[in-house]
Amino acid sequence: MPSPALVPTPVPATRDVVLEPPAVAMVWTGVGRPHETVAVPGVVLGAGETLVAIELATVCGSDVHTVEGHRSAPTPLVLGHEYVGRVTEVAPGVRAVDGASVNVGDRIVWSIMASCRDCDRCRRGLPQKCRGLLKYGHERIQPRWELTGGFATHAHLRAGTAIVRVGETLRAEVLAPAACGTATAWAALSRADEVADVDDATVLILGGGLIGLTACAMARQRGATVVLADPDPSRRVLAARFGAAQVVDPRDDRALAAALAATGSAEFGIVLEASGAPRAVGTALEVVGVGGVVVLVGSVFPTEPLPVDPERLVRGLVTIRGVHNYAPKDLDAAVRYLRDHAADHPFEELVSARYPLAQIDQALDAAAAGAAVRVAVDPRDAQRRR
């Protein structure tokens, strides 16, 4: 029988964390209804879980699609899945993607999802499609898990969440979109790279939102020549600042061919569709070169089916890949890209409007208007005022 000094102290499976002042969450209850403010006085922290004070969140296009009724969502829920924050409580043994321990005080970004890491899909390297997937900003709030999204002062991270420590140097406006748009852009280029080498490729990007602009900068850093198409003149101006060699209005049928000719290339080896517009998807399939790859990223809401010419795809040796969200390695790589290259392009300017948490409905309206690439939601004022 071991001596009492050698008997390990049991680690509790859960721990009550009292929040004083209480956390604040903005809860969405349905289309056409304003958000409701909910106070959360505490959380029950389970094994593998983390509590984070949110520094800044940004509004993704899918948040807008949800509140406008274009995507189904279980209510009530806390929207928001792009964020940066600081760890305030953490269960024993939680580790970041790089294997380092996660500690109180760490500044982090975390993945859009929590996965079991053990089902067949997780074992195949598809944790974003886990059989038991939980997605921040997409789940109905429930007892003991109310802080489920980014439009709150705190987030309660479940076990199986990919966590990346981000240090103190980069601004929150640069880091918050990493949890969705930036990591998805990295994942899209990585999947393209498995078919056609991004280095020195001629790349067409359809859509000048955050994913399109970020992918443009990433591809340019790899040595690619990028043509970006967007109907918004302000987005085309931004695209040039993010490394696009040519920018075009996709509504001009002759502009794309002229832009390709201006690059000196015969064809597009990689086409990344980041808008979700059916016409843009059709264009992607039409213009990709022989042996090229089309990566579809933007089609995350229902649209009418498109006609496809299978002979064109077969004879052209075309690969079509769909990218939805990302794996932990993509989030880690996206943050490393920002650390090394955020200063090369005006990433801070992509977040051009900021609203306090209490004005979340106004923030969503501003995001829907489309003038800003990203609208920020700052929860810190809500915490100070309570």
Coordinates of C-alpha atoms in Angstrom, one line a residue, residues 9 12 113 132 142 145 175 216 235 249 293 304 343:
T9 CA -4.6 14.1 -5.6
P12 CA -11.9 17.0 -10.5
M113 CA -15.1 24.0 -34.3
G132 CA -19.8 14.9 -33.2
Q142 CA -27.8 25.0 -23.5
W145 CA -22.7 25.9 -22.2
L175 CA -5.9 38.2 -35.8
C216 CA -4.4 36.8 -53.1
R235 CA -12.6 45.7 -53.7
D249 CA -14.9 43.5 -63.3
V293 CA -7.7 22.9 -60.3
E304 CA -29.8 27.1 -57.9
A343 CA 2.9 44.1 -42.6

